[in-house]
PDB file of C-alpha atoms in Angstrom:
ATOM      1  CA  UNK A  24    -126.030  28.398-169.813  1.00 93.00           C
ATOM      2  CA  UNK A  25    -125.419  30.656-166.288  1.00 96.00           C
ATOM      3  CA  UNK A  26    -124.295  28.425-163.265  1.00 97.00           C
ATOM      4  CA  UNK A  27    -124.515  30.153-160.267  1.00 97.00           C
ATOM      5  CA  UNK A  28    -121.888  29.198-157.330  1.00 97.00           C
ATOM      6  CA  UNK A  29    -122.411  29.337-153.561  1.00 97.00           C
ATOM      7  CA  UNK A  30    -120.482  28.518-150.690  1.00 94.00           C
ATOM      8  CA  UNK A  31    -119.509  29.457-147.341  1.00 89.00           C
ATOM      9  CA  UNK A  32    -115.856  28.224-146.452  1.00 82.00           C
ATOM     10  CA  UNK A  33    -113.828  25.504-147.847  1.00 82.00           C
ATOM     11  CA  UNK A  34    -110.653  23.270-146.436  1.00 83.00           C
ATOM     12  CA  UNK A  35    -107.510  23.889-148.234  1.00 81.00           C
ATOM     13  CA  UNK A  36    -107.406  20.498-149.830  1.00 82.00           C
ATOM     14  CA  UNK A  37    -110.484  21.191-151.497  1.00 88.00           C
ATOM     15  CA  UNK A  38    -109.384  23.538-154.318  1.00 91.00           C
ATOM     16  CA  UNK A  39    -108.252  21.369-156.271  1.00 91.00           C
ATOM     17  CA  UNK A  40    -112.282  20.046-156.354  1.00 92.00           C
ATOM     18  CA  UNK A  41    -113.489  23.683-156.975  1.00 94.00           C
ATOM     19  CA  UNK A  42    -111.065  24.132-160.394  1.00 94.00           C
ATOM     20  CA  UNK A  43    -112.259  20.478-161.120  1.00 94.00           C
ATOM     21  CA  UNK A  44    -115.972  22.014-161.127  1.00 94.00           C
ATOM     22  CA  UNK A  45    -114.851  24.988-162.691  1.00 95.00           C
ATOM     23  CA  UNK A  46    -112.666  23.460-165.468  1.00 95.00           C
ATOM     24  CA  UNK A  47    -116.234  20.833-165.872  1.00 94.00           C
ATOM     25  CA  UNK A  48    -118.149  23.978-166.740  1.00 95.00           C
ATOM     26  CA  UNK A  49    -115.882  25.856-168.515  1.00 95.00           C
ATOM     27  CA  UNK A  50    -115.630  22.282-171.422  1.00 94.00           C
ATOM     28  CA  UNK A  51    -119.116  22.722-171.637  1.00 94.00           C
ATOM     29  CA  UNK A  52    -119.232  26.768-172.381  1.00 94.00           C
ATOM     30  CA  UNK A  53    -120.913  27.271-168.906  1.00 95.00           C
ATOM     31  CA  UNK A  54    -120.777  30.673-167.118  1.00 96.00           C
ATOM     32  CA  UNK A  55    -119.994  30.566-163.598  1.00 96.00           C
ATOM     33  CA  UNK A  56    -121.537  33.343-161.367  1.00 97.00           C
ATOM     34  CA  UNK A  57    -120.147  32.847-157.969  1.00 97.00           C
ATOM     35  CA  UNK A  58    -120.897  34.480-154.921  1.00 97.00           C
ATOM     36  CA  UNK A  59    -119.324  36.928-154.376  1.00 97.00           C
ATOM     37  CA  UNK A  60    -117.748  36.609-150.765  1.00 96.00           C
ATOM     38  CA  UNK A  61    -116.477  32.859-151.676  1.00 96.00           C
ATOM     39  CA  UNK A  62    -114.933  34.273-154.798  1.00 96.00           C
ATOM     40  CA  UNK A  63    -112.852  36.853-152.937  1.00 95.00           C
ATOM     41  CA  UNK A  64    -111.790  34.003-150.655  1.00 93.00           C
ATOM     42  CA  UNK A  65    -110.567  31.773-153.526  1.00 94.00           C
ATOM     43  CA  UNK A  66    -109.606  33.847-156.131  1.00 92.00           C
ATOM     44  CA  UNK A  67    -105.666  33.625-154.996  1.00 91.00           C
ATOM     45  CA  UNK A  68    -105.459  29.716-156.015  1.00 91.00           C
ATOM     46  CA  UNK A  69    -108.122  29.078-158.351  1.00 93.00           C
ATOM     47  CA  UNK A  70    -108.103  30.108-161.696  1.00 94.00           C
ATOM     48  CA  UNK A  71    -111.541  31.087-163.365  1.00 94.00           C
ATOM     49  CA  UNK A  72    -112.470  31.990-167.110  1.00 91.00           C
ATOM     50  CA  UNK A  73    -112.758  34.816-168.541  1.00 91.00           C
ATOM     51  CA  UNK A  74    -116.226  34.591-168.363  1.00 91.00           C
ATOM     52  CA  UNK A  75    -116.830  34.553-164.862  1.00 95.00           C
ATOM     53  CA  UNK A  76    -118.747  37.210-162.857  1.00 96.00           C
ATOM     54  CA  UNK A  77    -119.941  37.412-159.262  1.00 97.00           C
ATOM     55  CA  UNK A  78    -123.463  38.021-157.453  1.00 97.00           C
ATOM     56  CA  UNK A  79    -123.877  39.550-153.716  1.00 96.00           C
ATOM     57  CA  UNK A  80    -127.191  38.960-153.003  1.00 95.00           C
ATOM     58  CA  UNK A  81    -130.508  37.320-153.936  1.00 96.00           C
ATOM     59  CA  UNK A  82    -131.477  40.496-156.212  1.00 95.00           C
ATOM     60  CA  UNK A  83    -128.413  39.421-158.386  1.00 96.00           C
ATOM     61  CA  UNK A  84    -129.795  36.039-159.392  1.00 96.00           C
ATOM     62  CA  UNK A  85    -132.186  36.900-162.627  1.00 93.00           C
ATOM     63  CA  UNK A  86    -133.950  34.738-164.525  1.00 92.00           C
ATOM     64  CA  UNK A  87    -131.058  33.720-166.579  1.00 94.00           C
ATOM     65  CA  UNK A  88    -129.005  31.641-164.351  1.00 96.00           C
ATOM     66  CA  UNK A  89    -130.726  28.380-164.919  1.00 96.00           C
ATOM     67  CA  UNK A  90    -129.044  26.523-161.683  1.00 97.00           C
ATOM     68  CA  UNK A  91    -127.538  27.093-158.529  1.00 97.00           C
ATOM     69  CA  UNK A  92    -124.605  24.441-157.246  1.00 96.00           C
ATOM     70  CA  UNK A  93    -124.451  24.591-153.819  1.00 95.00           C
ATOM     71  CA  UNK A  94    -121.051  23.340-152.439  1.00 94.00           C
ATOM     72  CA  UNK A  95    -120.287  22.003-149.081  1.00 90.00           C
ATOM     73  CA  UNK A  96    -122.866  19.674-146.801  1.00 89.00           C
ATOM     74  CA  UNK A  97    -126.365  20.461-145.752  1.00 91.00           C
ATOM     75  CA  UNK A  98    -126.215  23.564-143.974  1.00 91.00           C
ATOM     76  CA  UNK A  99    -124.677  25.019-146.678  1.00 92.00           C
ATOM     77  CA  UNK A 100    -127.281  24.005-149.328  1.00 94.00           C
ATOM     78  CA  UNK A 101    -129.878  26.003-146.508  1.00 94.00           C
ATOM     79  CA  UNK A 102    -128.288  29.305-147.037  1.00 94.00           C
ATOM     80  CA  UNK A 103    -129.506  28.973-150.418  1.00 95.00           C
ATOM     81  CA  UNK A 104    -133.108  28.991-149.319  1.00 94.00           C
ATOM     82  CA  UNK A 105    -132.414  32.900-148.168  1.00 95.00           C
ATOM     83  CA  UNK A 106    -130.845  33.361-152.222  1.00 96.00           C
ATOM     84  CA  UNK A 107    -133.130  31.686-154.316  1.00 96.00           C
ATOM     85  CA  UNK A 108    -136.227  32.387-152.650  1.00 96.00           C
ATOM     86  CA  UNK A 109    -139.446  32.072-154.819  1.00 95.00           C
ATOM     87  CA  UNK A 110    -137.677  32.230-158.081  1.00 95.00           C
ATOM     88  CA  UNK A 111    -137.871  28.711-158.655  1.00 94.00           C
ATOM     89  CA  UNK A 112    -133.698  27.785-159.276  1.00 97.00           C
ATOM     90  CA  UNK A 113    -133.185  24.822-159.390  1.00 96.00           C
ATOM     91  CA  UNK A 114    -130.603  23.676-156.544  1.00 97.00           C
ATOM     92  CA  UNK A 115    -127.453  21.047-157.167  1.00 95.00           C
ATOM     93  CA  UNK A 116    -126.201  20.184-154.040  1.00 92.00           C
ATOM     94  CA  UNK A 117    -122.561  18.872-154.120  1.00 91.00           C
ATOM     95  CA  UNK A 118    -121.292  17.293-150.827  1.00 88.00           C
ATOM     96  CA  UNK A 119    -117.438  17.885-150.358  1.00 80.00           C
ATOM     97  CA  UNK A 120    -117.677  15.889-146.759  1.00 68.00           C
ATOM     98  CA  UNK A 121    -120.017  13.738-145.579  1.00 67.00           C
ATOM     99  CA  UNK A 122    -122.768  12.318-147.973  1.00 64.00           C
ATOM    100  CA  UNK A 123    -125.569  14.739-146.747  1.00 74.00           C
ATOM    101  CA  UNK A 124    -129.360  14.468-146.737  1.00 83.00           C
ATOM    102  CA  UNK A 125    -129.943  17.725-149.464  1.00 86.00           C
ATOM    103  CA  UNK A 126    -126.403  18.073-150.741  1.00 82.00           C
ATOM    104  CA  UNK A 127    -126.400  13.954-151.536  1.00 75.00           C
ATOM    105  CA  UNK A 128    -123.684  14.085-154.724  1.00 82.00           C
ATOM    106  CA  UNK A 129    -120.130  13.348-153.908  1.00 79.00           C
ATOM    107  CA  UNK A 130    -117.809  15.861-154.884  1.00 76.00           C
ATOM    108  CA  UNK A 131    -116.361  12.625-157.013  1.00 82.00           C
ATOM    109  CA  UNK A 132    -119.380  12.484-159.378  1.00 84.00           C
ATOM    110  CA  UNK A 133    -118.644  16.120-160.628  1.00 90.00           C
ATOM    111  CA  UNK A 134    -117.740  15.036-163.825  1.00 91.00           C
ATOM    112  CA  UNK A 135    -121.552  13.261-164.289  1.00 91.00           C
ATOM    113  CA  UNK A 136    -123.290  16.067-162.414  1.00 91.00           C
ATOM    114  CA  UNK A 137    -122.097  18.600-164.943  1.00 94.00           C
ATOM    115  CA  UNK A 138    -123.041  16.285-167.572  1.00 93.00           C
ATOM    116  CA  UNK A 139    -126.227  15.730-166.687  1.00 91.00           C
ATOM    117  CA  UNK A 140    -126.960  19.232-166.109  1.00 93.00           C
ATOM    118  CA  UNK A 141    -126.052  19.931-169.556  1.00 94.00           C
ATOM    119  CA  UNK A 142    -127.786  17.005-171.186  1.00 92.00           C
ATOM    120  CA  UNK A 143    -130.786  17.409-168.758  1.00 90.00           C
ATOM    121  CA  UNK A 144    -131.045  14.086-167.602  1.00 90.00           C
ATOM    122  CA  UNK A 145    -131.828  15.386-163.917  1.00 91.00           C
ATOM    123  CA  UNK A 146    -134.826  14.964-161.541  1.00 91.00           C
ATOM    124  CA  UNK A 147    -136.177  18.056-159.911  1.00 93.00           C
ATOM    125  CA  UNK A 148    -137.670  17.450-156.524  1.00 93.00           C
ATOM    126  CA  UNK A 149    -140.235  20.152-155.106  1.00 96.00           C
ATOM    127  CA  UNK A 150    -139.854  20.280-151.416  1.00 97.00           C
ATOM    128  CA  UNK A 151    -142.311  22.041-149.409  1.00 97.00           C
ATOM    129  CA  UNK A 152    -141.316  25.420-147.187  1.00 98.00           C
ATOM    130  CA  UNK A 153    -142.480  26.038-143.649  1.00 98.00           C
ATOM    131  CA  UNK A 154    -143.320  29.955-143.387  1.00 98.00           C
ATOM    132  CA  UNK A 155    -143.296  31.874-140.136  1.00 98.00           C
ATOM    133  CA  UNK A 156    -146.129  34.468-139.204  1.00 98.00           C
ATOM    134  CA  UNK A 157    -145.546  36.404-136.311  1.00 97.00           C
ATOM    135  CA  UNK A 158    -147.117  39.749-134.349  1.00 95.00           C
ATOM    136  CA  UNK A 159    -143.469  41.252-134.463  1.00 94.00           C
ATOM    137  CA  UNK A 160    -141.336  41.215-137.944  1.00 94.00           C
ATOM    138  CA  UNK A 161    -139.021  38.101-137.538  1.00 97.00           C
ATOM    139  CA  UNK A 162    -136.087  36.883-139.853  1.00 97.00           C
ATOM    140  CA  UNK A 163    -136.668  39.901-142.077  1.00 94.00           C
ATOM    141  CA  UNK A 164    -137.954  39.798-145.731  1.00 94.00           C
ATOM    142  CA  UNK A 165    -137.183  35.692-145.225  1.00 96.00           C
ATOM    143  CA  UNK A 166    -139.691  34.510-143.072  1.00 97.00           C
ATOM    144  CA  UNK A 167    -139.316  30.688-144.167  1.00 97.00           C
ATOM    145  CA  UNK A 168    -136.763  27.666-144.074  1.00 97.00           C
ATOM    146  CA  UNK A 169    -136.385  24.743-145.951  1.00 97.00           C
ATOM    147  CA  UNK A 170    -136.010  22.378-142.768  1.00 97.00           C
ATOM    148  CA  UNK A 171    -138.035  23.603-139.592  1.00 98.00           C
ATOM    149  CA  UNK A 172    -138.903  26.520-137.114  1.00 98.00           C
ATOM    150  CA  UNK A 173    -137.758  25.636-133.729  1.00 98.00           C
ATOM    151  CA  UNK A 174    -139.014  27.388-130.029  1.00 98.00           C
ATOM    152  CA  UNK A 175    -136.460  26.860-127.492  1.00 97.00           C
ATOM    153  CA  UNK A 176    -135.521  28.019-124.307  1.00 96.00           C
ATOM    154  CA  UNK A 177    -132.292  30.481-123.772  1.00 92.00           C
ATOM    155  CA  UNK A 178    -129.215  28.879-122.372  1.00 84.00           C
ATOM    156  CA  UNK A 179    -129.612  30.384-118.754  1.00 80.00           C
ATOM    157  CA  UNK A 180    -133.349  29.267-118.177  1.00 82.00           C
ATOM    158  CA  UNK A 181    -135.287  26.634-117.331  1.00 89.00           C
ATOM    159  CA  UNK A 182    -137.554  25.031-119.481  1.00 92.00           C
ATOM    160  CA  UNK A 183    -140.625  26.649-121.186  1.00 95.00           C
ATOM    161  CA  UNK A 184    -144.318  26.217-121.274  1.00 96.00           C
ATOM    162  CA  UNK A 185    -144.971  25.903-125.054  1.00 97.00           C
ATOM    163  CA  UNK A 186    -148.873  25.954-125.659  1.00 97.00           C
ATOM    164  CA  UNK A 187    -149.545  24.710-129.297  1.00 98.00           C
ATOM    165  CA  UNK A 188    -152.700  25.315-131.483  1.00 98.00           C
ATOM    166  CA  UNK A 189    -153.845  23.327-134.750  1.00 98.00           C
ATOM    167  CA  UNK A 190    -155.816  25.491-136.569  1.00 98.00           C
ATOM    168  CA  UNK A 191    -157.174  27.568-133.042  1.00 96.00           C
ATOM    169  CA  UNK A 192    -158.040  24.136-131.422  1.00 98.00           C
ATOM    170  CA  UNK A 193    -155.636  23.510-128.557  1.00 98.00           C
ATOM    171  CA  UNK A 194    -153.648  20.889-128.803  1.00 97.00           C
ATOM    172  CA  UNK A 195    -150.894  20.236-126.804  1.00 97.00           C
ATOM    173  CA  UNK A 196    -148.966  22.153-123.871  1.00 97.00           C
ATOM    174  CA  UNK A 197    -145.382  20.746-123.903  1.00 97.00           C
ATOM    175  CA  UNK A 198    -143.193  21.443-120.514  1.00 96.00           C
ATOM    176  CA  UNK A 199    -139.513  21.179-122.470  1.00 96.00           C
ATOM    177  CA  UNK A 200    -136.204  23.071-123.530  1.00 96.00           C
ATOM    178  CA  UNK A 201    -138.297  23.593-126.925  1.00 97.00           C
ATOM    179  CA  UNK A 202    -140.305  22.239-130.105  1.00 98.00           C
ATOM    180  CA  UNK A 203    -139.211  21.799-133.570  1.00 98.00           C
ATOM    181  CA  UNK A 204    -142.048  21.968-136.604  1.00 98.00           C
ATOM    182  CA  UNK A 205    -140.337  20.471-139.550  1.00 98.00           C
ATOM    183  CA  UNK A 206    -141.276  20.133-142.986  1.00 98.00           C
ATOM    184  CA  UNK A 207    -140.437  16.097-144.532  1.00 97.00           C
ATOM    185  CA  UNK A 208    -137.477  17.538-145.953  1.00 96.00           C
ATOM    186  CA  UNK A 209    -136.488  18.788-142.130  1.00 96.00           C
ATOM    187  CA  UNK A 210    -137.340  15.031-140.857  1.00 96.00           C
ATOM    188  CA  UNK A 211    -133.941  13.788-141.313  1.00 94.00           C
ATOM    189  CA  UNK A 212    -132.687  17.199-139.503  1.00 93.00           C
ATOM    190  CA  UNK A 213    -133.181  18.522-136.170  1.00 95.00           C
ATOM    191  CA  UNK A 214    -136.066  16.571-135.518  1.00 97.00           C
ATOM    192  CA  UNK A 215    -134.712  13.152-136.261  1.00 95.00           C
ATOM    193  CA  UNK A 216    -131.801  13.671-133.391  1.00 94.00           C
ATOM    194  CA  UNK A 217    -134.670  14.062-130.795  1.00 96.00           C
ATOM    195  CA  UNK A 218    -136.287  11.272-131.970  1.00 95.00           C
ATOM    196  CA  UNK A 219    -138.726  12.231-134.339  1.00 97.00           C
ATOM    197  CA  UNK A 220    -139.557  10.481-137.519  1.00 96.00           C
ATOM    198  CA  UNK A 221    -138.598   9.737-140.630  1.00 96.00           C
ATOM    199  CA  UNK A 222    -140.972  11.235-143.162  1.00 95.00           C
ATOM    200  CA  UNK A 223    -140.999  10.733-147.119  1.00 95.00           C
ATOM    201  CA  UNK A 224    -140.332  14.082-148.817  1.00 93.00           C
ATOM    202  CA  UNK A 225    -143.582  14.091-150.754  1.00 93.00           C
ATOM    203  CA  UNK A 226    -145.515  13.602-147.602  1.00 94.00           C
ATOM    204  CA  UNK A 227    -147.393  16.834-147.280  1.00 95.00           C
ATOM    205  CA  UNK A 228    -146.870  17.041-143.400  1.00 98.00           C
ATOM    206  CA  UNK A 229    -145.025  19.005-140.943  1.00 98.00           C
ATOM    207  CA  UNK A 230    -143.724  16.656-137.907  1.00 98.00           C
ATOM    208  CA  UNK A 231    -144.262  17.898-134.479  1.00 98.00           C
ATOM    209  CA  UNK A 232    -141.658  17.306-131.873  1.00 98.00           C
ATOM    210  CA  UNK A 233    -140.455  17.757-128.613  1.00 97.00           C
ATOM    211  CA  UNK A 234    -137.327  19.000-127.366  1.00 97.00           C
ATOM    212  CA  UNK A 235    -136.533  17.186-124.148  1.00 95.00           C
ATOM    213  CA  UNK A 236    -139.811  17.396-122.732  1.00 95.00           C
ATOM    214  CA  UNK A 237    -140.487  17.106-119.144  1.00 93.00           C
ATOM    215  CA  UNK A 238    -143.895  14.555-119.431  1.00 90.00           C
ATOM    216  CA  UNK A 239    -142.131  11.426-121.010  1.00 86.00           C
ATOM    217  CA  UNK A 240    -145.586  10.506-122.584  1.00 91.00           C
ATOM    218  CA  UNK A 241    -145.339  13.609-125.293  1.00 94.00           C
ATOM    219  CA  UNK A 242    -144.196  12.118-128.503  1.00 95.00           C
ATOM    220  CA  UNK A 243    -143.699  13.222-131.762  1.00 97.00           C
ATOM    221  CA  UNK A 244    -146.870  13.823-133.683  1.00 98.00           C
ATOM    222  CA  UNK A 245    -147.646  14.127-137.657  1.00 98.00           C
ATOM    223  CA  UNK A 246    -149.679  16.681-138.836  1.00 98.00           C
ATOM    224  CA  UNK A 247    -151.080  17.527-142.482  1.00 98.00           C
ATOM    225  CA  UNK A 248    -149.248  20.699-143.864  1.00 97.00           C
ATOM    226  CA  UNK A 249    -152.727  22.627-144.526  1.00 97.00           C
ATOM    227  CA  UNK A 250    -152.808  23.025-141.000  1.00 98.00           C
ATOM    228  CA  UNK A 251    -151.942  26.780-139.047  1.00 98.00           C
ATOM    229  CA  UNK A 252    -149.695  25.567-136.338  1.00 98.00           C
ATOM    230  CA  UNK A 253    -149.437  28.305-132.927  1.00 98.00           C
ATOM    231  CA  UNK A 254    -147.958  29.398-130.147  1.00 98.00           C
ATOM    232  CA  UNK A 255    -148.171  30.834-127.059  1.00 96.00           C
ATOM    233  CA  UNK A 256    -145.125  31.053-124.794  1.00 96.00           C
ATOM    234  CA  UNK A 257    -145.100  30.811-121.003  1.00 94.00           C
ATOM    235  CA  UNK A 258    -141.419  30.756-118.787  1.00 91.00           C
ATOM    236  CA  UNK A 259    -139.595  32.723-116.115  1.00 90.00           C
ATOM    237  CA  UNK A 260    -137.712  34.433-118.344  1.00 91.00           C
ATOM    238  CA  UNK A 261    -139.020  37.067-120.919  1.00 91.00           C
ATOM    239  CA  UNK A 262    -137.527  35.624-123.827  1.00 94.00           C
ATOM    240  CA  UNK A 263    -136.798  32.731-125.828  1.00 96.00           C
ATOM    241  CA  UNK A 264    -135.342  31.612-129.156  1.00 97.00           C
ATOM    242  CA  UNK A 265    -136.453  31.113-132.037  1.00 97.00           C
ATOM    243  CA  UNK A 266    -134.879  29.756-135.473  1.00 97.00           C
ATOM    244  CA  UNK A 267    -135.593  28.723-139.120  1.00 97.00           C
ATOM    245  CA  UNK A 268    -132.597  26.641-140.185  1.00 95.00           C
ATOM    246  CA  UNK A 269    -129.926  27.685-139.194  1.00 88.00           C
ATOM    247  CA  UNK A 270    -130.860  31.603-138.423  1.00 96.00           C
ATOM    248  CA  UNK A 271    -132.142  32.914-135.104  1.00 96.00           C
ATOM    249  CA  UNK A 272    -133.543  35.223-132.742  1.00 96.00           C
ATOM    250  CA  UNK A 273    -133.951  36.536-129.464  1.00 96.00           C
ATOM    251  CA  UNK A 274    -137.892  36.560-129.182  1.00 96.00           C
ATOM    252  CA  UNK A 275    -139.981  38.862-126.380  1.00 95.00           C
ATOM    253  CA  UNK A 276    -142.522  35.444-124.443  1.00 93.00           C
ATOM    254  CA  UNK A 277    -145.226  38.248-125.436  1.00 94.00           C
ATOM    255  CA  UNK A 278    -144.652  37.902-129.376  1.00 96.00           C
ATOM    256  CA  UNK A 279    -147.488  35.795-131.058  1.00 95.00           C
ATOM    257  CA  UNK A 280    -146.020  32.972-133.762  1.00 97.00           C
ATOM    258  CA  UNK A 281    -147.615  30.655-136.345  1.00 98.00           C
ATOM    259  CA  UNK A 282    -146.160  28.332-139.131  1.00 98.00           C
ATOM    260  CA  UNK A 283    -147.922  27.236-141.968  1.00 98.00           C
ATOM    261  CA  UNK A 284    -146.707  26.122-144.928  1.00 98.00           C
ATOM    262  CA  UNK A 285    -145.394  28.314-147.523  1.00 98.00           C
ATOM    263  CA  UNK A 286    -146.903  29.327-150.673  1.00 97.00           C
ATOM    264  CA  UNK A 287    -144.130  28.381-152.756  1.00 97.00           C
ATOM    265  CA  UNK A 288    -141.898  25.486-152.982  1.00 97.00           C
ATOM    266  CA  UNK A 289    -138.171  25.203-153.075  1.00 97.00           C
ATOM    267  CA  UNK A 290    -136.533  23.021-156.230  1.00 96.00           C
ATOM    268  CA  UNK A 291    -133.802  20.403-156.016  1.00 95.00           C
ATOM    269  CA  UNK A 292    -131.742  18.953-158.322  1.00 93.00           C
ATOM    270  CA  UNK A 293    -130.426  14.891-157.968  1.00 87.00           C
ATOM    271  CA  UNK A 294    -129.299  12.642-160.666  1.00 84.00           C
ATOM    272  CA  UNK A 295    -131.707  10.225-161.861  1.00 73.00           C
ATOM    273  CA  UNK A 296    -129.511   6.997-159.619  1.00 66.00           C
ATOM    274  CA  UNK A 297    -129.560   9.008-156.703  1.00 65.00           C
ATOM    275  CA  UNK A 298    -132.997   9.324-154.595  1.00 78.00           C
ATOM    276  CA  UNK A 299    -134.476   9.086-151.351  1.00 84.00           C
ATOM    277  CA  UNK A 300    -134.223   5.392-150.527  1.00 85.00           C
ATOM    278  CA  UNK A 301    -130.633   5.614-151.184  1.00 83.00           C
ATOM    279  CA  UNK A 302    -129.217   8.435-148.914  1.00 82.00           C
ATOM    280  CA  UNK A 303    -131.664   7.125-146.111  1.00 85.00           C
ATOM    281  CA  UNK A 304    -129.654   3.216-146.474  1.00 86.00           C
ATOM    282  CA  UNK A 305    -126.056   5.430-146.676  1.00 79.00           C
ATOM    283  CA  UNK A 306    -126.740   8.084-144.274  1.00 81.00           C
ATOM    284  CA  UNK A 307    -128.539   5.516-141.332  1.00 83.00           C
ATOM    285  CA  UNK A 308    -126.376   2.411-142.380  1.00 83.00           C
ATOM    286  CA  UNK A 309    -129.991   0.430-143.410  1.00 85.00           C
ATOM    287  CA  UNK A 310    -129.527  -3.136-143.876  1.00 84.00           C
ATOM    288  CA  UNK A 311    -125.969  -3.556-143.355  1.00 81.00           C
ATOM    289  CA  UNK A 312    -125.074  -5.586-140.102  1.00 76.00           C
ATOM    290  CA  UNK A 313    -123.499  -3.189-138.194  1.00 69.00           C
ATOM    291  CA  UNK A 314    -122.131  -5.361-134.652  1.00 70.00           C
ATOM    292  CA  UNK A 315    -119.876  -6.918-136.978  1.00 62.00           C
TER     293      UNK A 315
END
């Protein structure tokens, strides 16, 4: 079996948890392939096996590494999307803060995570991508994110006229620093801190919402995922943002965008006690009595 390894940056106390991991795989005759930047970084006070090797880029990862263990918190697991692409890895988030949304296994249950990657005893969730079309080439060769494409306004200007289509019928203008479209996945992200909703992963939606909008009777809105969400961009200044994740650009008010949902689907990996229901009570403190 070929584990492949990302990460971005690590604190120094948690070495110790990447040898852990690596001494976990190596017991079980697994080949790390680690990336190849986080390697360089760690290679002075980790040891690895003799069977290690590196990759740089998503070309790298063939059809023989059979998972990817992402290491660190959510926005680390996201960089993956921009790795694995559409060739169907599975993902294994491991959180080494924080109990995250995506990377939901505690760097304490490495032990059973290796285990259960080696026995199989593993769910794989499919979670739906949102892809970006645009009339100027945007975020390269990875037009997509895992979470959701935001419009907003550059730091220096005032808020933006955001005129939003379903599907060529008008549906909304929104006066406001911005607008997030996020897949269910990208509920419990961006969208969630300004006060969108909660939606089940499996939903088949994308969740419209507004980033401090001017009219205080816009609200979020739910939307099926076959739809063609666009835009059309008015403000006094002749650009404005726009992101998928956690990547960006600078964007001419004259560029055309639409979002639909992508054509392929991203796969993540959770052991068979861990699910949904249970990182929502954790994560939002659900049914615990909390003025105590």
């Amino acid at each position: 079996m070929k584990v492949a390894i990302y990460s971005r940056v690590i604190d120094d106390d948690q070495y110790v948890k990447v040898q852990q991991l690596l001494d976990e795989l190596a017991k079980e005759n697994i080949q790390p392939v680690i990336y190849k930047p986080f390697y360089e970084m760690i290679q002075s006070s980790v040891r690895f096996s003799d069977k290690t090797t590196v990759f740089s880029d998503s070309s790298d990862l063939t059809e023989a590494i059979d998972f990817l263990i992402s290491l660190g918190g959510d926005g680390t697991l996201l960089d993956t999307v921009t790795l694995v692409r559409n060739k169907n890895i599975p993902i294994l988030g491991i959180n080494f803060g924080r109990l995250g949304f995506l990377a939901s296994i505690g760097s304490k249950e490495l032990h059973i995570a290796v285990q259960s990657l080696v026995k199989r005893t593993i769910l794989i969730d499919k979670r739906s991508l949102i892809h970006l079309d645009a009339s100027k080439p945007l975020f390269g060769d990875v037009p997509y994110g895992l979470n959701e494409f935001a419009i907003h306004k550059t730091d220096t200007s005032p808020m933006i006229k955001i005129h939003t289509y379903l599907n060529g019928e008008f549906l909304n203008t929104y006066w406001a620093d911005g607008v997030i479209v996020a897949t269910p996945t990208g509920s419990t992200g961006y969208s969630l801190s300004c006060n969108g909703p909660v939606v089940f992963p499996e939903s088949s939606s994308f969740v419209i919402t507004p980033v401090a909008p001017h009219n205080l009777n816009v609200r979020p809105i739910i939307v099926p995922d076959d739809n063609i969400i666009s835009f059309e961009i008015e403000g006094r200044t002749d650009h404005f943002i726009c992101a998928l994740d956690s990547r960006k650009e600078l964007v001419d008010k004259k560029v055309q965008l639409a979002v639909r949902r992508e054509s392929f689907t991203l796969s993540l990996v959770r052991l068979n006690e861990n699910n949904f229901l249970q990182t929502l009570r954790n994560k939002l403190s659900w049914g615990l009595d909390t003025r105590n």
